[in-house]
Short mmCIF file of C-alpha atoms (C1' of nucleotides) in Angstrom, two decimals:
data_model
loop_
_atom_site.label_atom_id
_atom_site.label_comp_id
_atom_site.label_asym_id
_atom_site.label_seq_id
_atom_site.Cartn_x
_atom_site.Cartn_y
_atom_site.Cartn_z
CA MET A 1 96.10 47.02 -50.76
CA THR A 2 93.36 44.84 -52.19
CA ASP A 3 92.37 42.63 -49.29
CA PRO A 4 94.73 41.72 -46.44
CA GLY A 5 94.83 38.08 -45.44
CA GLN A 6 94.31 36.80 -48.94
CA ASP A 7 95.52 33.30 -49.68
CA ASP A 8 96.61 33.95 -53.27
CA GLY A 9 99.26 36.29 -54.61
CA LEU A 10 102.85 35.56 -55.48
CA ARG A 11 104.02 36.65 -52.08
CA HIS A 12 101.91 34.12 -50.23
CA ARG A 13 102.66 31.34 -52.69
CA LYS A 14 106.39 31.90 -52.32
CA ARG A 15 106.11 31.74 -48.59
CA THR A 16 104.10 28.53 -48.65
CA ALA A 17 106.51 26.94 -51.14
CA ALA A 18 109.49 27.94 -49.01
CA MET A 19 107.92 26.46 -45.90
CA ALA A 20 107.15 23.19 -47.66
CA ARG A 21 110.69 23.03 -49.01
CA ILE A 22 112.17 23.65 -45.59
CA GLN A 23 110.04 20.96 -43.99
CA ALA A 24 110.91 18.43 -46.68
CA VAL A 25 114.61 19.20 -46.48
CA ALA A 26 114.55 19.15 -42.68
CA LEU A 27 112.77 15.79 -42.45
CA ASP A 28 115.29 14.27 -44.80
CA LEU A 29 118.20 15.62 -42.76
CA PHE A 30 116.61 14.50 -39.48
CA ASP A 31 116.06 10.98 -40.80
CA GLU A 32 119.58 10.88 -42.08
CA ARG A 33 121.56 12.29 -39.17
CA GLY A 34 119.14 12.50 -36.26
CA TYR A 35 117.19 15.49 -34.94
CA GLU A 36 119.79 16.78 -32.49
CA ALA A 37 122.66 16.49 -34.93
CA VAL A 38 121.10 18.82 -37.46
CA THR A 39 121.31 22.56 -36.79
CA VAL A 40 118.79 25.09 -37.98
CA GLU A 41 121.57 26.82 -39.85
CA GLN A 42 122.21 23.67 -41.84
CA ILE A 43 118.53 23.32 -42.65
CA ALA A 44 118.50 26.92 -43.79
CA GLU A 45 121.50 26.49 -45.99
CA ALA A 46 120.18 23.28 -47.56
CA SER A 47 116.88 25.08 -48.25
CA ASP A 48 118.48 28.16 -49.79
CA ILE A 49 116.99 30.44 -47.21
CA SER A 50 118.34 32.50 -44.34
CA PRO A 51 118.16 31.16 -40.77
CA SER A 52 116.20 34.30 -39.87
CA SER A 53 113.41 33.26 -42.21
CA VAL A 54 113.30 29.73 -40.86
CA TYR A 55 112.62 31.17 -37.45
CA ARG A 56 110.11 33.62 -38.88
CA TYR A 57 108.21 30.79 -40.52
CA PHE A 58 108.32 28.14 -37.81
CA GLY A 59 109.29 29.92 -34.62
CA THR A 60 111.17 26.98 -33.19
CA LYS A 61 113.09 24.02 -34.47
CA GLU A 62 110.47 21.65 -33.14
CA GLN A 63 107.72 23.35 -35.07
CA ILE A 64 109.47 22.52 -38.33
CA VAL A 65 108.34 18.99 -37.53
CA LEU A 66 105.09 19.63 -35.67
CA LEU A 67 103.56 22.73 -37.24
CA GLY A 68 99.82 22.46 -37.68
CA GLU A 69 99.74 18.76 -37.15
CA PHE A 70 98.22 18.40 -33.70
CA GLU A 71 96.60 21.74 -33.12
CA PHE A 72 93.32 23.35 -33.91
CA ASP A 73 91.85 26.78 -33.51
CA ALA A 74 88.77 27.56 -31.48
CA SER A 75 87.95 30.44 -33.81
CA ASP A 76 88.15 28.25 -36.91
CA ALA A 77 85.19 29.03 -39.08
CA ARG A 78 84.67 25.34 -39.85
CA LEU A 79 83.93 24.74 -36.17
CA ALA A 80 80.53 26.33 -36.57
CA THR A 81 79.68 23.83 -39.29
CA VAL A 82 80.28 20.89 -36.95
CA ASP A 83 76.93 20.05 -35.53
CA ALA A 84 76.82 17.04 -33.30
CA GLY A 85 75.10 15.58 -30.24
CA THR A 86 77.38 14.31 -27.53
CA PRO A 87 80.84 15.72 -27.00
CA LEU A 88 82.31 12.51 -28.34
CA GLU A 89 80.28 12.64 -31.53
CA PHE A 90 81.38 16.24 -31.82
CA THR A 91 85.01 15.20 -31.36
CA ARG A 92 84.66 12.55 -34.05
CA GLN A 93 83.47 15.13 -36.55
CA LEU A 94 86.11 17.57 -35.35
CA LEU A 95 88.87 15.13 -36.26
CA ARG A 96 87.54 14.86 -39.78
CA THR A 97 86.54 18.47 -40.36
CA VAL A 98 89.22 20.53 -38.68
CA MET A 99 92.08 18.10 -38.21
CA GLY A 100 91.83 16.33 -41.53
CA ARG A 101 95.52 16.69 -41.98
CA LEU A 102 96.06 14.32 -39.07
CA VAL A 103 93.59 11.55 -39.92
CA GLY A 104 93.16 12.06 -43.64
CA ASP A 105 95.42 12.62 -46.56
CA ASP A 106 99.11 11.91 -46.50
CA GLU A 107 99.15 9.45 -43.65
CA GLN A 108 102.60 8.39 -44.76
CA ARG A 109 103.85 11.77 -43.74
CA THR A 110 102.21 11.48 -40.35
CA ARG A 111 103.92 8.13 -39.77
CA ARG A 112 107.28 9.63 -40.61
CA GLN A 113 106.66 12.48 -38.19
CA MET A 114 105.52 10.14 -35.42
CA ARG A 115 108.60 7.98 -35.80
CA LEU A 116 110.76 11.07 -35.60
CA VAL A 117 108.91 12.56 -32.63
CA MET A 118 108.94 9.34 -30.64
CA SER A 119 112.66 8.94 -31.18
CA ASN A 120 113.54 12.27 -29.61
CA PRO A 121 112.77 13.51 -26.11
CA ALA A 122 112.71 17.18 -27.04
CA LEU A 123 110.16 16.50 -29.76
CA GLU A 124 108.09 14.30 -27.45
CA VAL A 125 107.86 17.13 -24.97
CA ALA A 126 106.95 19.58 -27.72
CA LEU A 127 104.24 17.24 -28.91
CA ALA A 128 102.92 16.91 -25.38
CA GLY A 129 102.82 20.69 -25.17
CA GLN A 130 100.90 20.93 -28.43
CA VAL A 131 98.44 18.27 -27.37
CA TYR A 132 97.97 19.94 -24.04
CA ALA A 133 97.19 23.22 -25.76
CA ALA A 134 94.59 21.35 -27.78
CA SER A 135 92.95 20.26 -24.50
CA GLU A 136 92.66 23.88 -23.49
CA THR A 137 91.05 24.84 -26.77
CA LEU A 138 88.73 21.84 -26.74
CA GLY A 139 87.76 22.77 -23.20
CA GLU A 140 86.74 26.24 -24.34
CA VAL A 141 84.65 24.78 -27.15
CA PHE A 142 82.98 22.27 -24.86
CA ALA A 143 82.31 24.95 -22.26
CA ALA A 144 80.70 27.23 -24.81
CA ARG A 145 78.50 24.53 -26.29
CA LEU A 146 77.50 23.07 -22.93
CA GLU A 147 76.94 26.56 -21.55
CA ARG A 148 79.15 26.00 -18.57
CA PRO A 149 82.13 27.96 -17.23
CA THR A 150 85.46 27.09 -18.81
CA ASP A 151 86.91 26.08 -15.45
CA ASP A 152 84.05 23.73 -14.66
CA LEU A 153 85.46 20.47 -13.36
CA GLU A 154 83.49 18.24 -15.70
CA VAL A 155 84.38 20.37 -18.73
CA GLN A 156 88.07 20.28 -17.89
CA VAL A 157 88.11 16.58 -17.14
CA LEU A 158 86.10 15.81 -20.24
CA SER A 159 88.31 17.76 -22.62
CA HIS A 160 91.53 16.44 -21.15
CA VAL A 161 90.18 12.90 -21.11
CA VAL A 162 89.15 13.07 -24.77
CA VAL A 163 92.55 14.40 -25.81
CA GLY A 164 94.25 11.88 -23.53
CA ALA A 165 92.37 9.04 -25.17
CA LEU A 166 93.45 10.20 -28.61
CA LEU A 167 97.02 10.54 -27.49
CA GLY A 168 96.84 7.03 -26.08
CA GLY A 169 95.64 5.91 -29.48
CA LEU A 170 98.56 7.66 -31.10
CA HIS A 171 100.94 5.78 -28.84
CA HIS A 172 99.23 2.49 -29.59
CA TRP A 173 99.42 3.23 -33.29
CA HIS A 174 103.12 3.96 -33.08
CA GLY A 175 103.82 1.03 -30.76
CA THR A 176 102.14 -1.44 -33.08
CA GLY A 177 104.13 -0.26 -36.07
CA PHE A 178 101.29 1.90 -37.43
CA ALA A 179 98.91 -1.01 -37.91
CA GLY A 180 95.80 0.12 -39.75
CA PRO A 181 94.65 3.62 -40.65
CA LEU A 182 95.08 6.18 -37.87
CA ARG A 183 91.49 7.25 -38.41
CA ASP A 184 90.22 3.82 -37.34
CA VAL A 185 92.47 3.72 -34.28
CA LEU A 186 91.23 7.10 -33.09
CA ASP A 187 87.66 6.01 -33.72
CA ARG A 188 88.19 3.01 -31.51
CA CYS A 189 89.55 5.29 -28.78
CA LEU A 190 86.34 7.31 -28.84
CA ASP A 191 84.36 4.05 -28.87
CA LEU A 192 86.13 3.04 -25.67
CA LEU A 193 85.19 6.33 -24.04
CA GLU A 194 81.59 5.97 -25.13
CA ARG A 195 81.41 2.55 -23.55
CA GLY A 196 82.66 4.12 -20.30
CA LEU A 197 86.06 2.43 -20.51
CA GLN A 198 84.71 -0.44 -18.36
CA VAL A 199 87.17 0.48 -15.68
CA GLY A 200 84.87 1.30 -12.85
CA ALA A 201 82.37 -1.46 -13.45
CA PRO A 202 82.25 -3.05 -9.95
CA VAL A 203 81.77 0.31 -8.30
CA THR A 204 78.19 1.32 -7.51
CA PRO A 205 77.42 4.62 -9.21
CA THR A 206 77.72 7.23 -6.47
CA PRO A 207 74.88 9.79 -6.30
CA ALA A 208 77.07 12.60 -7.64
CA PRO A 209 79.29 14.53 -5.22
CA GLY A 210 79.11 18.30 -4.79
CA GLY A 211 80.18 19.20 -8.30
CA THR A 212 78.90 22.17 -10.24
CA SER A 213 76.02 20.22 -11.67
CA SER A 214 75.46 16.92 -13.40
CA ARG A 215 72.73 16.98 -16.00
CA PRO A 216 73.19 14.72 -18.99
CA THR A 217 76.08 15.92 -21.05
CA ARG A 218 74.73 16.44 -24.52
CA LEU A 219 76.08 19.17 -26.77
CA PRO A 220 73.45 21.55 -28.13
CA SER A 221 73.96 21.79 -31.88
CA ARG A 222 74.06 25.39 -32.94
CA MET B 1 132.55 2.96 0.18
CA THR B 2 130.10 1.62 2.76
CA ASP B 3 126.88 1.32 0.86
CA PRO B 4 126.19 3.28 -2.31
CA GLY B 5 122.83 4.96 -2.52
CA GLN B 6 122.66 5.66 1.19
CA ASP B 7 120.49 8.54 2.31
CA ASP B 8 122.66 9.69 5.23
CA GLY B 9 126.19 11.00 5.21
CA LEU B 10 127.35 14.58 5.18
CA ARG B 11 127.83 14.51 1.43
CA HIS B 12 124.23 13.58 0.75
CA ARG B 13 122.88 16.00 3.31
CA LYS B 14 124.84 18.84 1.77
CA ARG B 15 123.51 18.02 -1.64
CA THR B 16 119.91 17.90 -0.43
CA ALA B 17 120.29 21.14 1.45
CA ALA B 18 121.82 22.85 -1.56
CA MET B 19 118.98 21.68 -3.83
CA ALA B 20 116.36 22.91 -1.37
CA ARG B 21 118.15 26.24 -1.09
CA ILE B 22 118.36 26.62 -4.86
CA GLN B 23 114.66 25.85 -5.29
CA ALA B 24 113.66 28.32 -2.58
CA VAL B 25 115.86 31.06 -3.93
CA ALA B 26 114.69 30.39 -7.51
CA LEU B 27 111.02 30.46 -6.66
CA ASP B 28 111.49 33.78 -4.90
CA LEU B 29 113.33 35.25 -7.86
CA PHE B 30 110.76 33.90 -10.33
CA ASP B 31 107.87 35.36 -8.35
CA GLU B 32 109.68 38.66 -8.12
CA ARG B 33 110.92 39.17 -11.67
CA GLY B 34 109.24 36.47 -13.74
CA TYR B 35 110.57 33.13 -14.94
CA GLU B 36 112.10 34.31 -18.20
CA ALA B 37 113.81 37.32 -16.68
CA VAL B 38 115.84 35.27 -14.22
CA THR B 39 118.93 33.48 -15.54
CA VAL B 40 120.34 30.31 -14.13
CA GLU B 41 123.55 32.14 -13.44
CA GLN B 42 121.68 34.58 -11.22
CA ILE B 43 120.01 31.74 -9.36
CA ALA B 44 123.39 30.10 -8.86
CA GLU B 45 124.95 33.30 -7.57
CA ALA B 46 122.07 34.01 -5.18
CA SER B 47 122.32 30.44 -3.90
CA ASP B 48 126.10 30.53 -3.39
CA ILE B 49 126.66 27.68 -5.77
CA SER B 50 128.21 27.32 -9.20
CA PRO B 51 126.02 27.21 -12.32
CA SER B 52 127.62 23.86 -13.08
CA SER B 53 126.16 22.39 -9.96
CA VAL B 54 122.70 23.80 -10.59
CA TYR B 55 122.71 21.91 -13.88
CA ARG B 56 124.11 18.84 -12.22
CA TYR B 57 121.32 18.88 -9.69
CA PHE B 58 118.35 19.82 -11.85
CA GLY B 59 119.40 19.23 -15.43
CA THR B 60 117.30 22.04 -16.83
CA LYS B 61 115.95 25.36 -15.65
CA GLU B 62 112.39 24.05 -15.76
CA GLN B 63 113.20 21.16 -13.45
CA ILE B 64 114.16 23.64 -10.73
CA VAL B 65 110.46 24.28 -10.53
CA LEU B 66 109.05 20.89 -11.48
CA LEU B 67 111.47 18.32 -10.11
CA GLY B 68 109.77 15.32 -8.61
CA GLU B 69 106.41 17.00 -8.45
CA PHE B 70 104.47 15.30 -11.22
CA GLU B 71 106.44 12.16 -11.90
CA PHE B 72 106.62 8.71 -10.46
CA ASP B 73 108.83 5.72 -11.01
CA ALA B 74 107.58 2.31 -12.20
CA SER B 75 110.35 0.61 -10.24
CA ASP B 76 109.45 2.40 -7.03
CA ALA B 77 109.45 -0.17 -4.24
CA ARG B 78 106.30 1.34 -2.76
CA LEU B 79 104.39 0.37 -5.90
CA ALA B 80 104.40 -3.25 -4.81
CA THR B 81 102.65 -2.31 -1.60
CA VAL B 82 99.76 -0.76 -3.49
CA ASP B 83 97.16 -3.43 -3.73
CA ALA B 84 93.91 -2.42 -5.30
CA GLY B 85 91.07 -3.68 -7.47
CA THR B 86 90.18 -1.56 -10.45
CA PRO B 87 92.77 0.62 -12.14
CA LEU B 88 91.02 3.67 -10.76
CA GLU B 89 91.15 2.41 -7.19
CA PHE B 90 94.79 1.66 -7.86
CA THR B 91 95.36 5.17 -9.12
CA ARG B 92 93.71 6.62 -6.04
CA GLN B 93 96.10 4.75 -3.79
CA LEU B 94 98.97 5.63 -6.05
CA LEU B 95 98.37 9.34 -5.56
CA ARG B 96 98.56 8.91 -1.85
CA THR B 97 101.36 6.41 -1.61
CA VAL B 98 103.83 7.40 -4.31
CA MET B 99 102.85 10.95 -5.14
CA GLY B 100 102.13 12.14 -1.65
CA ARG B 101 104.20 15.22 -2.35
CA LEU B 102 101.56 16.35 -4.82
CA VAL B 103 98.38 15.76 -2.86
CA GLY B 104 99.70 15.72 0.67
CA ASP B 105 101.98 17.91 2.72
CA ASP B 106 102.93 21.42 1.74
CA GLU B 107 100.03 22.15 -0.56
CA GLN B 108 100.94 25.83 -0.32
CA ARG B 109 104.09 25.05 -2.22
CA THR B 110 102.16 23.22 -4.90
CA ARG B 111 99.88 26.25 -5.35
CA ARG B 112 102.86 28.50 -5.77
CA GLN B 113 104.31 26.19 -8.36
CA MET B 114 101.05 25.90 -10.25
CA ARG B 115 100.65 29.65 -10.39
CA LEU B 116 104.18 29.94 -11.71
CA VAL B 117 103.81 27.15 -14.25
CA MET B 118 100.52 28.42 -15.59
CA SER B 119 101.96 31.88 -16.06
CA ASN B 120 104.74 30.73 -18.37
CA PRO B 121 104.46 28.86 -21.70
CA ALA B 122 107.84 27.18 -21.40
CA LEU B 123 106.92 25.79 -17.99
CA GLU B 124 103.50 24.73 -19.21
CA VAL B 125 105.08 22.72 -21.97
CA ALA B 126 107.57 21.18 -19.56
CA LEU B 127 104.71 20.22 -17.23
CA ALA B 128 102.85 18.64 -20.11
CA GLY B 129 105.95 16.64 -20.97
CA GLN B 130 106.28 15.47 -17.38
CA VAL B 131 102.63 14.50 -17.19
CA TYR B 132 102.72 12.55 -20.41
CA ALA B 133 105.83 10.75 -19.25
CA ALA B 134 103.74 9.75 -16.27
CA SER B 135 101.17 8.33 -18.70
CA GLU B 136 103.82 6.12 -20.19
CA THR B 137 104.89 4.84 -16.81
CA LEU B 138 101.34 4.30 -15.66
CA GLY B 139 100.71 2.43 -18.90
CA GLU B 140 103.55 0.05 -18.11
CA VAL B 141 102.20 -0.55 -14.63
CA PHE B 142 98.67 -1.15 -15.91
CA ALA B 143 99.95 -3.45 -18.63
CA ALA B 144 101.94 -5.52 -16.16
CA ARG B 145 99.06 -5.83 -13.69
CA LEU B 146 96.45 -6.55 -16.32
CA GLU B 147 98.79 -8.97 -18.08
CA ARG B 148 98.45 -7.28 -21.40
CA PRO B 149 101.05 -5.89 -23.82
CA THR B 150 102.18 -2.36 -23.12
CA ASP B 151 101.01 -1.19 -26.52
CA ASP B 152 97.52 -2.60 -26.07
CA LEU B 153 94.99 -0.01 -27.14
CA GLU B 154 92.88 -0.23 -24.01
CA VAL B 155 95.92 -0.02 -21.76
CA GLN B 156 97.21 3.07 -23.58
CA VAL B 157 93.86 4.75 -23.68
CA LEU B 158 93.20 3.96 -20.05
CA SER B 159 96.51 5.26 -18.74
CA HIS B 160 96.35 8.44 -20.84
CA VAL B 161 92.74 9.02 -19.88
CA VAL B 162 93.46 8.67 -16.17
CA VAL B 163 96.37 11.08 -16.36
CA GLY B 164 94.32 13.40 -18.56
CA ALA B 165 91.52 13.45 -16.01
CA LEU B 166 93.97 14.37 -13.27
CA LEU B 167 95.48 17.09 -15.43
CA GLY B 168 92.00 18.40 -16.07
CA GLY B 169 91.47 18.51 -12.34
CA LEU B 170 94.69 20.42 -11.90
CA HIS B 171 93.43 23.02 -14.38
CA HIS B 172 90.11 23.27 -12.65
CA TRP B 173 91.89 23.71 -9.33
CA HIS B 174 94.06 26.47 -10.72
CA GLY B 175 91.21 28.11 -12.61
CA THR B 176 89.05 28.26 -9.53
CA GLY B 177 91.73 29.91 -7.45
CA PHE B 178 92.74 26.67 -5.77
CA ALA B 179 89.36 26.10 -4.13
CA GLY B 180 89.48 23.25 -1.68
CA PRO B 181 92.23 20.68 -1.12
CA LEU B 182 93.83 19.31 -4.29
CA ARG B 183 93.35 15.81 -2.93
CA ASP B 184 89.57 16.24 -3.03
CA VAL B 185 89.59 17.67 -6.53
CA LEU B 186 91.60 14.77 -7.87
CA ASP B 187 89.31 12.34 -6.07
CA ARG B 188 86.33 13.92 -7.84
CA CYS B 189 88.13 13.49 -11.18
CA LEU B 190 88.47 9.77 -10.56
CA ASP B 191 84.82 9.67 -9.42
CA LEU B 192 83.83 11.14 -12.76
CA LEU B 193 85.78 8.44 -14.60
CA GLU B 194 84.22 5.73 -12.47
CA ARG B 195 80.77 6.98 -13.39
CA GLY B 196 81.76 6.76 -17.04
CA LEU B 197 81.82 10.53 -17.53
CA GLN B 198 78.18 10.41 -18.67
CA VAL B 199 79.26 11.70 -22.03
CA GLY B 200 78.11 8.88 -24.21
CA ALA B 201 74.86 8.23 -22.42
CA PRO B 202 72.41 8.35 -25.36
CA VAL B 203 74.58 6.03 -27.42
CA THR B 204 73.62 2.38 -27.34
CA PRO B 205 76.58 0.38 -26.07
CA THR B 206 78.13 -1.06 -29.24
CA PRO B 207 78.99 -4.80 -29.10
CA ALA B 208 82.74 -4.07 -28.98
CA PRO B 209 84.59 -3.55 -32.29
CA GLY B 210 87.58 -5.64 -33.29
CA GLY B 211 89.83 -4.52 -30.45
CA THR B 212 92.47 -6.62 -28.76
CA SER B 213 89.98 -7.99 -26.25
CA SER B 214 87.51 -6.64 -23.76
CA ARG B 215 87.21 -8.62 -20.57
CA PRO B 216 86.33 -6.69 -17.42
CA THR B 217 89.25 -4.49 -16.48
CA ARG B 218 90.09 -5.37 -12.93
CA LEU B 219 93.67 -5.13 -11.69
CA PRO B 220 95.00 -8.33 -10.08
CA SER B 221 96.55 -7.39 -6.77
CA ARG B 222 100.00 -8.84 -6.43
"C1'" DC C 1 146.90 10.81 9.39
"C1'" DT C 2 146.76 9.51 4.65
"C1'" DC C 3 144.96 7.93 0.53
"C1'" DT C 4 141.36 8.08 -2.75
"C1'" DC C 5 137.72 9.16 -5.46
"C1'" DA C 6 133.33 11.44 -5.94
"C1'" DC C 7 131.93 15.84 -6.31
"C1'" DT C 8 132.65 20.76 -7.12
"C1'" DG C 9 133.76 24.99 -9.62
"C1'" DA C 10 135.90 27.39 -13.45
"C1'" DG C 11 136.07 28.10 -18.18
"C1'" DA C 12 135.40 27.48 -22.99
"C1'" DG C 13 132.27 26.24 -26.44
"C1'" DT C 14 127.74 25.13 -29.03
"C1'" DG C 15 123.45 26.15 -30.79
"C1'" DA C 16 118.63 27.82 -30.30
"C1'" DC C 17 116.47 31.99 -30.39
"C1'" DT C 18 115.76 37.36 -30.47
"C1'" DG C 19 116.12 42.07 -32.02
"C1'" DT C 20 117.62 45.43 -35.26
"C1'" DC C 21 118.41 47.46 -39.65
"C1'" DA C 22 119.37 48.05 -44.41
"C1'" DA C 23 118.38 45.99 -48.86
"C1'" DT C 24 114.99 43.90 -51.72
"C1'" DT C 25 110.79 42.66 -53.83
"C1'" DG C 26 105.76 42.19 -54.62
"C1'" DG C 27 101.65 44.91 -55.10
"C1'" DT C 28 99.56 49.07 -56.61
"C1'" DA C 29 98.55 53.67 -58.22
"C1'" DG C 30 99.55 57.05 -61.59
"C1'" DC D 1 106.21 51.57 -67.86
"C1'" DT D 2 107.43 53.83 -63.74
"C1'" DA D 3 107.37 55.44 -59.22
"C1'" DC D 4 106.03 54.56 -54.74
"C1'" DC D 5 104.72 51.99 -50.50
"C1'" DA D 6 104.67 48.26 -47.51
"C1'" DA D 7 105.84 43.86 -46.44
"C1'" DT D 8 109.49 40.61 -46.42
"C1'" DT D 9 114.12 39.18 -46.37
"C1'" DG D 10 118.99 38.45 -45.01
"C1'" DA D 11 122.94 39.85 -42.39
"C1'" DC D 12 124.62 40.59 -37.99
"C1'" DA D 13 125.23 40.95 -33.18
"C1'" DG D 14 123.82 39.48 -28.81
"C1'" DT D 15 121.68 36.52 -24.99
"C1'" DC D 16 121.19 32.47 -22.58
"C1'" DA D 17 120.35 27.51 -21.78
"C1'" DC D 18 123.04 23.76 -21.73
"C1'" DT D 19 127.42 20.62 -22.46
"C1'" DC D 20 132.13 19.15 -21.82
"C1'" DT D 21 136.49 19.10 -19.81
"C1'" DC D 22 139.70 19.38 -16.26
"C1'" DA D 23 142.01 20.60 -12.16
"C1'" DG D 24 141.22 21.19 -7.20
"C1'" DT D 25 139.01 19.89 -2.83
"C1'" DG D 26 136.97 17.66 0.85
"C1'" DA D 27 134.29 13.53 2.66
"C1'" DG D 28 134.91 8.93 3.90
"C1'" DA D 29 137.60 4.55 4.66
"C1'" DG D 30 141.48 2.22 6.64
#
DNA sequence: CTCTCACTGAGAGTGACTGTCAATTGGTAG
DNA sequence: CTACCAATTGACAGTCACTCTCAGTGAGAG
């Protein structure tokens, strides 16, 4: 073998083409008849592929819709190239660098997926699971860069809050009929976080309870 | 019929007892053999009840573990009695008033559930779904009290952020071997939000981009 | 005591998903 | 070009969560 894990080669290209075809066919069928009403077997048949392979490619029926859209990988090489100050600045760059598929090209496709996901409970739950997994990963990244334990309260709250804010933005985007580019909406979500959400304004800043520590939270850029 | 929706009566008591028995039996079996390895049919048999009824009671296998634990109802009568200033103060009271089961009595049970949930991907996803459903509901409550549309960006971000913070706390609690009462952990999460998370500190507060509006976010108490 | 109807249990059926195995096909060395 | 190897595929059988239907039963009302 030449070099395992190569991205070229007929084999790999066929696989990628098949996956794209399956996704396109499936989205059409889902739009036409509804997610529940379409079986994986029907998708397979309409895609000229065996049901076995559909499962090999996507794992679950939900992943035919969601695959790769709302996840990122802590070991992604591009992560090292992201070099930012605060966790929020870091997150901003992350969205562009590693999750470009979500905020960048082919937004039309993302709208179609969102409409589909929001119209089906099973897909909503699957999306929540995906997003939640992203919180975990983001927590690990934050922990590493802030040099704190992964289970640190502030790290966990921070990562989940950031992801929550973005998910809130996604809901807003969907609820307003996809008004404006998703990229701008998510940017405004991070703006809100940076401004402290203005939700605790009247409360006098308490002198920090017995947490792990509370030095200013700035990400060291590697 | 005397009064539908009554909480007494032999019928209702039987149902409640059966559900409690099923949950107890199921948790034992899950701890013993693992969640995946136990079938609903086995749970039903060990509980002296038909599989049909298990599904009637809980709907899904996951709900046998999760039912009622991480959800709340926007039409809950007790909501009206919660009367607080900022959304975070409101959330604090909410946890005690409506979700007492989570932060209050029988914390031992909650630990057992958390351990189980965190050890199984399917349950983790189900929990995430439950939690994000709570975001939706909380968003509706915030929107109503702040007199803003439900899809308002700040409302959505706020509700998802609050729920995210609590979920982060839950992870911290689990990751640290359930150190201290859950109630205190969740309180510290809300404290962090009140202090603005200190994550955007070095950034000069931008003069508010073209959002929907940005008056001080204080909940009117009904 | 009797009527009634909500709830229960039994059973059949659907579809997502898994594991196995033989056939096939792309990549490579001779 | 050919032979070989390894990865991939499709066919098939099986499991299990979950749904639907329907007849039987027991709680509750008069």
